[in-house]
Amino acid sequence: MVDPEAVRHVARLARLGLQADEEKELVADLLAILEQFAVLNAVDTQDVPSDSVQPATAPEVSADEPESFDAAAADLLALTRHERGGFYLVPRILRDPPQHPGAEPPGAPDAPSPEQHPLPTSDPLPSEDGAGKR
Amino acid sequence: MMSAATIAGRVRAGELDPVSVTRGALKRLEERDPNIHAYLDADADAALERAEQVAEDAARGDDPGRLAGVPISLKDNIAVKGRALTAGSRILQDYHAPYHSTVVRRLLAEGAVLLGRTNLDEFAMGSSTENSAYAATTNPWDERRVPGGSSGGSAAAVAAGIVPVALGSDTGGSIRQPAALCGVTGFKPTYGSVSRHGLVAFGSSLEQIGPLAAHAEDAALVYDVIAGHDPLDPTTTPAERPSAYKTSASVEGLRVAVPEELLDETVEPRVLERVAAAIDLLGDAGAITKVVPKGRLAHVRLAVPAYYLISACEASSNLARYDGMRFGPRLEQDDLLGTYQRTRGSLFGTEVKRRILLGTFALSAGHHDAWYRKALEVRRLIADEFRALLQEFDLIAGPTSPSGAFPLGEKEDEPWAMYQCDALTAPACLAGLPSISLPCGLAKKGPYKGFPVGLQLMGRAHEDHRVLAAARAFEALRGEPERCALYGNEVAS
């Protein structure tokens, strides 16, 4: 069943942001298209071999050996507007780890900024008595 | 302008300067493209520099190659190192390809001069080239009509006589249908015969790169150059291929099936009329043509839903990479998910979003077997029927498109009507078969009066040379095609 909520759910899965009027239009389109596609449901496919979803011949897979790529890392990074110091700059995914007694406060003179460390820091290791387990 | 084969032959013989050939193509582009918007850009300096290299090779006595000095345009979903590559989408604006596609490496190795990026429906999703984010391409026969799609820019460039050959890609008909609507030849090779490395992926189990040309001979020449095994595309087959260009052009003794399922009431009668005359011509030249009663291709009527479901599922996966992180614009929001959603929601066009939603829906939990798996099973039924028919016949003939060139905007808001444009071309993609569209005259009456009609020939997998040889034979039988009204005798000579 396709309804606005179903389309919203699928749009979330597909990481598509839709405007309200666009969503309304796409619901109508999907309903109409799936109604046409429903003709497939009447087809008897019982005799179709179960492996029919696989390619007829297995692709020839090359040896798993490293090869150099003719584009330099700088060429690839030049494709994004969001680059610094040889890294892609991406939106923050994880929040700062919880602070522990004795830790440097955020913004202390020697603390690196998040941008200087685009990768998340590791969690503290658990101690022998279990303190620090999460 | 001259054919590609003639240009290359004369450049290799030292009789023709490739720089003058390139200048001629650039001049035609400058004069004609403002009317038809076939190109996204031309990069004239790079083309002239390349032509000078070819001229120097020839002057040194080196063989500059089978495509020496031939100007060739590329659909803008084929990667050329250092050049813009947008796939007709805003989500790839400012993207520049970091490597050459395999077909480009092969064209350059044979002396071709790359001339411009041609327009397309966004990510090759469409049948009219109206879905490009940059401009709608129009038909050189009448600028109020569509050129077909999605390789409409390549078809229009050839039909307007700007270049003798252009490359397109065909996932469900995107080379053949615009070729038919623009009155040029368009060839979709057997799946696995041409590398897809460097082609912006849409429907990976279906699509192939192929030529659009003013002459079938040139389509064969270019196919010979671009076909072949490529370690960078594991779906390419390593089998040796006979030269399509050198295969004797004859239809004598060929058994040609004309299935009634391809001639049904959904095809415009005046299109059928021209196709029937073309099939008669094949018969007059010694082909054994036979109308095959309904039943042998019983499932071909399901090609459109099967094709659209499978290609949408593959597209939803292939296009997941466009999230604004590694390339293209990024529309920042407060959180990562919001950034993804705004970037993709704002920068993909409506048809692309429609297909991503359709594919994501059909692959989602609870729907996978009912839609995606069912479509794959129907694909198998269709492919088996074609294979069985091609055990008895050498070729299958019919129309390429149910209609001629339709007015701009006519189907823009009717996705299902637009999808029907692929009804006769999608089966060859589902079955992985080689297929060509050849101009076979103009419709004499009805809504497409005065517009080109395409004859489609399909052959057995990996018998591309046979399909192309039959096409060359048909072209010789037919004589020179009707001339494009706007650009007259410049289309081919």
mmCIF file of N, CA and C in Angstrom, chain B residues 391-447:
data_model
loop_
_atom_site.group_PDB
_atom_site.id
_atom_site.type_symbol
_atom_site.label_atom_id
_atom_site.label_comp_id
_atom_site.label_asym_id
_atom_site.label_seq_id
_atom_site.Cartn_x
_atom_site.Cartn_y
_atom_site.Cartn_z
ATOM 1 N N GLN B 391 16.920 -18.816 -32.089
ATOM 2 C CA GLN B 391 17.480 -20.107 -32.516
ATOM 3 C C GLN B 391 16.945 -20.487 -33.896
ATOM 4 N N GLU B 392 15.774 -19.953 -34.215
ATOM 5 C CA GLU B 392 15.169 -20.248 -35.523
ATOM 6 C C GLU B 392 15.460 -19.168 -36.557
ATOM 7 N N PHE B 393 15.723 -17.966 -36.064
ATOM 8 C CA PHE B 393 15.925 -16.827 -36.972
ATOM 9 C C PHE B 393 17.265 -16.155 -36.662
ATOM 10 N N ASP B 394 17.801 -15.467 -37.675
ATOM 11 C CA ASP B 394 19.057 -14.742 -37.482
ATOM 12 C C ASP B 394 18.823 -13.362 -36.892
ATOM 13 N N LEU B 395 17.704 -12.768 -37.253
ATOM 14 C CA LEU B 395 17.396 -11.411 -36.798
ATOM 15 C C LEU B 395 15.916 -11.302 -36.455
ATOM 16 N N ILE B 396 15.600 -10.339 -35.609
ATOM 17 C CA ILE B 396 14.207 -9.971 -35.345
ATOM 18 C C ILE B 396 14.039 -8.524 -35.795
ATOM 19 N N ALA B 397 12.990 -8.257 -36.547
ATOM 20 C CA ALA B 397 12.768 -6.903 -37.067
ATOM 21 C C ALA B 397 11.444 -6.345 -36.573
ATOM 22 N N GLY B 398 11.395 -5.035 -36.421
ATOM 23 C CA GLY B 398 10.164 -4.352 -36.018
ATOM 24 C C GLY B 398 10.446 -2.868 -35.887
ATOM 25 N N PRO B 399 9.474 -2.106 -35.411
ATOM 26 C CA PRO B 399 9.722 -0.678 -35.206
ATOM 27 C C PRO B 399 10.609 -0.447 -33.984
ATOM 28 N N THR B 400 11.316 0.677 -33.970
ATOM 29 C CA THR B 400 12.125 1.044 -32.805
ATOM 30 C C THR B 400 11.273 1.710 -31.737
ATOM 31 N N SER B 401 10.376 2.570 -32.192
ATOM 32 C CA SER B 401 9.595 3.387 -31.259
ATOM 33 C C SER B 401 8.125 3.334 -31.668
ATOM 34 N N PRO B 402 7.224 3.343 -30.704
ATOM 35 C CA PRO B 402 5.795 3.340 -31.068
ATOM 36 C C PRO B 402 5.366 4.611 -31.783
ATOM 37 N N SER B 403 6.156 5.680 -31.651
ATOM 38 C CA SER B 403 5.748 6.959 -32.246
ATOM 39 C C SER B 403 6.936 7.612 -32.932
ATOM 40 N N GLY B 404 6.661 8.745 -33.577
ATOM 41 C CA GLY B 404 7.732 9.601 -34.062
ATOM 42 C C GLY B 404 8.046 10.656 -33.012
ATOM 43 N N ALA B 405 8.743 11.729 -33.455
ATOM 44 C CA ALA B 405 9.115 12.799 -32.526
ATOM 45 C C ALA B 405 7.851 13.528 -32.066
ATOM 46 N N PHE B 406 7.636 13.561 -30.762
ATOM 47 C CA PHE B 406 6.417 14.191 -30.239
ATOM 48 C C PHE B 406 6.738 15.614 -29.753
ATOM 49 N N PRO B 407 5.720 16.450 -29.590
ATOM 50 C CA PRO B 407 5.968 17.837 -29.187
ATOM 51 C C PRO B 407 6.589 17.940 -27.795
ATOM 52 N N LEU B 408 7.442 18.938 -27.630
ATOM 53 C CA LEU B 408 8.025 19.215 -26.316
ATOM 54 C C LEU B 408 6.903 19.370 -25.288
ATOM 55 N N GLY B 409 7.099 18.777 -24.136
ATOM 56 C CA GLY B 409 6.135 18.931 -23.049
ATOM 57 C C GLY B 409 4.950 17.993 -23.106
ATOM 58 N N GLU B 410 4.784 17.274 -24.220
ATOM 59 C CA GLU B 410 3.575 16.452 -24.375
ATOM 60 C C GLU B 410 3.450 15.379 -23.299
ATOM 61 N N LYS B 411 4.571 14.765 -22.915
ATOM 62 C CA LYS B 411 4.508 13.664 -21.944
ATOM 63 C C LYS B 411 5.197 14.023 -20.632
ATOM 64 N N GLU B 412 5.577 15.278 -20.514
ATOM 65 C CA GLU B 412 6.399 15.688 -19.368
ATOM 66 C C GLU B 412 5.747 15.372 -18.032
ATOM 67 N N ASP B 413 4.439 15.537 -17.945
ATOM 68 C CA ASP B 413 3.750 15.315 -16.674
ATOM 69 C C ASP B 413 3.036 13.979 -16.614
ATOM 70 N N GLU B 414 3.378 13.110 -17.535
ATOM 71 C CA GLU B 414 2.735 11.793 -17.553
ATOM 72 C C GLU B 414 3.812 10.715 -17.587
ATOM 73 N N PRO B 415 4.356 10.375 -16.423
ATOM 74 C CA PRO B 415 5.467 9.421 -16.400
ATOM 75 C C PRO B 415 5.138 8.107 -17.104
ATOM 76 N N TRP B 416 3.949 7.598 -16.894
ATOM 77 C CA TRP B 416 3.640 6.296 -17.486
ATOM 78 C C TRP B 416 3.615 6.381 -19.014
ATOM 79 N N ALA B 417 3.075 7.481 -19.545
ATOM 80 C CA ALA B 417 3.066 7.660 -20.999
ATOM 81 C C ALA B 417 4.495 7.767 -21.527
ATOM 82 N N MET B 418 5.353 8.461 -20.792
ATOM 83 C CA MET B 418 6.756 8.579 -21.215
ATOM 84 C C MET B 418 7.432 7.202 -21.181
ATOM 85 N N TYR B 419 7.132 6.414 -20.165
ATOM 86 C CA TYR B 419 7.775 5.098 -20.040
ATOM 87 C C TYR B 419 7.422 4.188 -21.229
ATOM 88 N N GLN B 420 6.243 4.412 -21.813
ATOM 89 C CA GLN B 420 5.834 3.563 -22.934
ATOM 90 C C GLN B 420 6.719 3.767 -24.171
ATOM 91 N N CYS B 421 7.463 4.866 -24.192
ATOM 92 C CA CYS B 421 8.383 5.093 -25.319
ATOM 93 C C CYS B 421 9.408 3.963 -25.424
ATOM 94 N N ASP B 422 9.657 3.271 -24.319
ATOM 95 C CA ASP B 422 10.680 2.216 -24.291
ATOM 96 C C ASP B 422 10.107 0.830 -24.557
ATOM 97 N N ALA B 423 8.829 0.741 -24.895
ATOM 98 C CA ALA B 423 8.174 -0.573 -24.972
ATOM 99 C C ALA B 423 8.858 -1.508 -25.962
ATOM 100 N N LEU B 424 9.404 -0.956 -27.041
ATOM 101 C CA LEU B 424 9.968 -1.812 -28.085
ATOM 102 C C LEU B 424 11.489 -1.937 -27.999
ATOM 103 N N THR B 425 12.092 -1.095 -27.195
ATOM 104 C CA THR B 425 13.553 -1.134 -27.071
ATOM 105 C C THR B 425 14.013 -1.811 -25.779
ATOM 106 N N ALA B 426 13.197 -1.746 -24.724
ATOM 107 C CA ALA B 426 13.595 -2.342 -23.446
ATOM 108 C C ALA B 426 13.833 -3.859 -23.545
ATOM 109 N N PRO B 427 13.067 -4.590 -24.383
ATOM 110 C CA PRO B 427 13.293 -6.048 -24.405
ATOM 111 C C PRO B 427 14.734 -6.436 -24.728
ATOM 112 N N ALA B 428 15.385 -5.762 -25.682
ATOM 113 C CA ALA B 428 16.771 -6.118 -26.027
ATOM 114 C C ALA B 428 17.701 -5.874 -24.848
ATOM 115 N N CYS B 429 17.395 -4.870 -24.033
ATOM 116 C CA CYS B 429 18.221 -4.616 -22.846
ATOM 117 C C CYS B 429 17.976 -5.681 -21.782
ATOM 118 N N LEU B 430 16.720 -6.048 -21.597
ATOM 119 C CA LEU B 430 16.426 -7.094 -20.608
ATOM 120 C C LEU B 430 17.087 -8.409 -20.997
ATOM 121 N N ALA B 431 17.155 -8.684 -22.313
ATOM 122 C CA ALA B 431 17.739 -9.947 -22.792
ATOM 123 C C ALA B 431 19.226 -9.814 -23.115
ATOM 124 N N GLY B 432 19.772 -8.608 -23.050
ATOM 125 C CA GLY B 432 21.199 -8.399 -23.308
ATOM 126 C C GLY B 432 21.596 -8.533 -24.761
ATOM 127 N N LEU B 433 20.648 -8.331 -25.677
ATOM 128 C CA LEU B 433 20.907 -8.591 -27.099
ATOM 129 C C LEU B 433 21.388 -7.342 -27.841
ATOM 130 N N PRO B 434 22.156 -7.535 -28.933
ATOM 131 C CA PRO B 434 22.523 -6.389 -29.765
ATOM 132 C C PRO B 434 21.312 -5.924 -30.572
ATOM 133 N N SER B 435 21.199 -4.623 -30.752
ATOM 134 C CA SER B 435 20.026 -4.079 -31.423
ATOM 135 C C SER B 435 20.375 -2.746 -32.054
ATOM 136 N N ILE B 436 19.831 -2.524 -33.245
ATOM 137 C CA ILE B 436 20.150 -1.276 -33.955
ATOM 138 C C ILE B 436 18.865 -0.627 -34.451
ATOM 139 N N SER B 437 18.865 0.704 -34.486
ATOM 140 C CA SER B 437 17.770 1.443 -35.118
ATOM 141 C C SER B 437 18.315 2.123 -36.369
ATOM 142 N N LEU B 438 17.588 1.946 -37.475
ATOM 143 C CA LEU B 438 18.006 2.510 -38.762
ATOM 144 C C LEU B 438 16.906 3.393 -39.307
ATOM 145 N N PRO B 439 17.248 4.552 -39.859
ATOM 146 C CA PRO B 439 16.205 5.373 -40.461
ATOM 147 C C PRO B 439 15.593 4.670 -41.670
ATOM 148 N N CYS B 440 14.273 4.639 -41.731
ATOM 149 C CA CYS B 440 13.634 3.914 -42.837
ATOM 150 C C CYS B 440 12.561 4.761 -43.500
ATOM 151 N N GLY B 441 12.770 6.068 -43.515
ATOM 152 C CA GLY B 441 11.834 6.949 -44.210
ATOM 153 C C GLY B 441 11.051 7.816 -43.256
ATOM 154 N N LEU B 442 10.183 8.628 -43.834
ATOM 155 C CA LEU B 442 9.383 9.557 -43.048
ATOM 156 C C LEU B 442 7.934 9.094 -43.023
ATOM 157 N N ALA B 443 7.279 9.329 -41.894
ATOM 158 C CA ALA B 443 5.845 9.030 -41.820
ATOM 159 C C ALA B 443 5.109 9.881 -42.844
ATOM 160 N N LYS B 444 4.159 9.269 -43.546
ATOM 161 C CA LYS B 444 3.514 10.003 -44.645
ATOM 162 C C LYS B 444 2.250 10.740 -44.224
ATOM 163 N N LYS B 445 1.636 10.288 -43.140
ATOM 164 C CA LYS B 445 0.412 10.938 -42.668
ATOM 165 C C LYS B 445 0.406 10.896 -41.148
ATOM 166 N N GLY B 446 -0.650 11.436 -40.571
ATOM 167 C CA GLY B 446 -0.836 11.322 -39.128
ATOM 168 C C GLY B 446 -0.016 12.323 -38.342
ATOM 169 N N PRO B 447 0.033 12.139 -37.005
ATOM 170 C CA PRO B 447 0.664 13.149 -36.134
ATOM 171 C C PRO B 447 2.171 13.273 -36.323
#
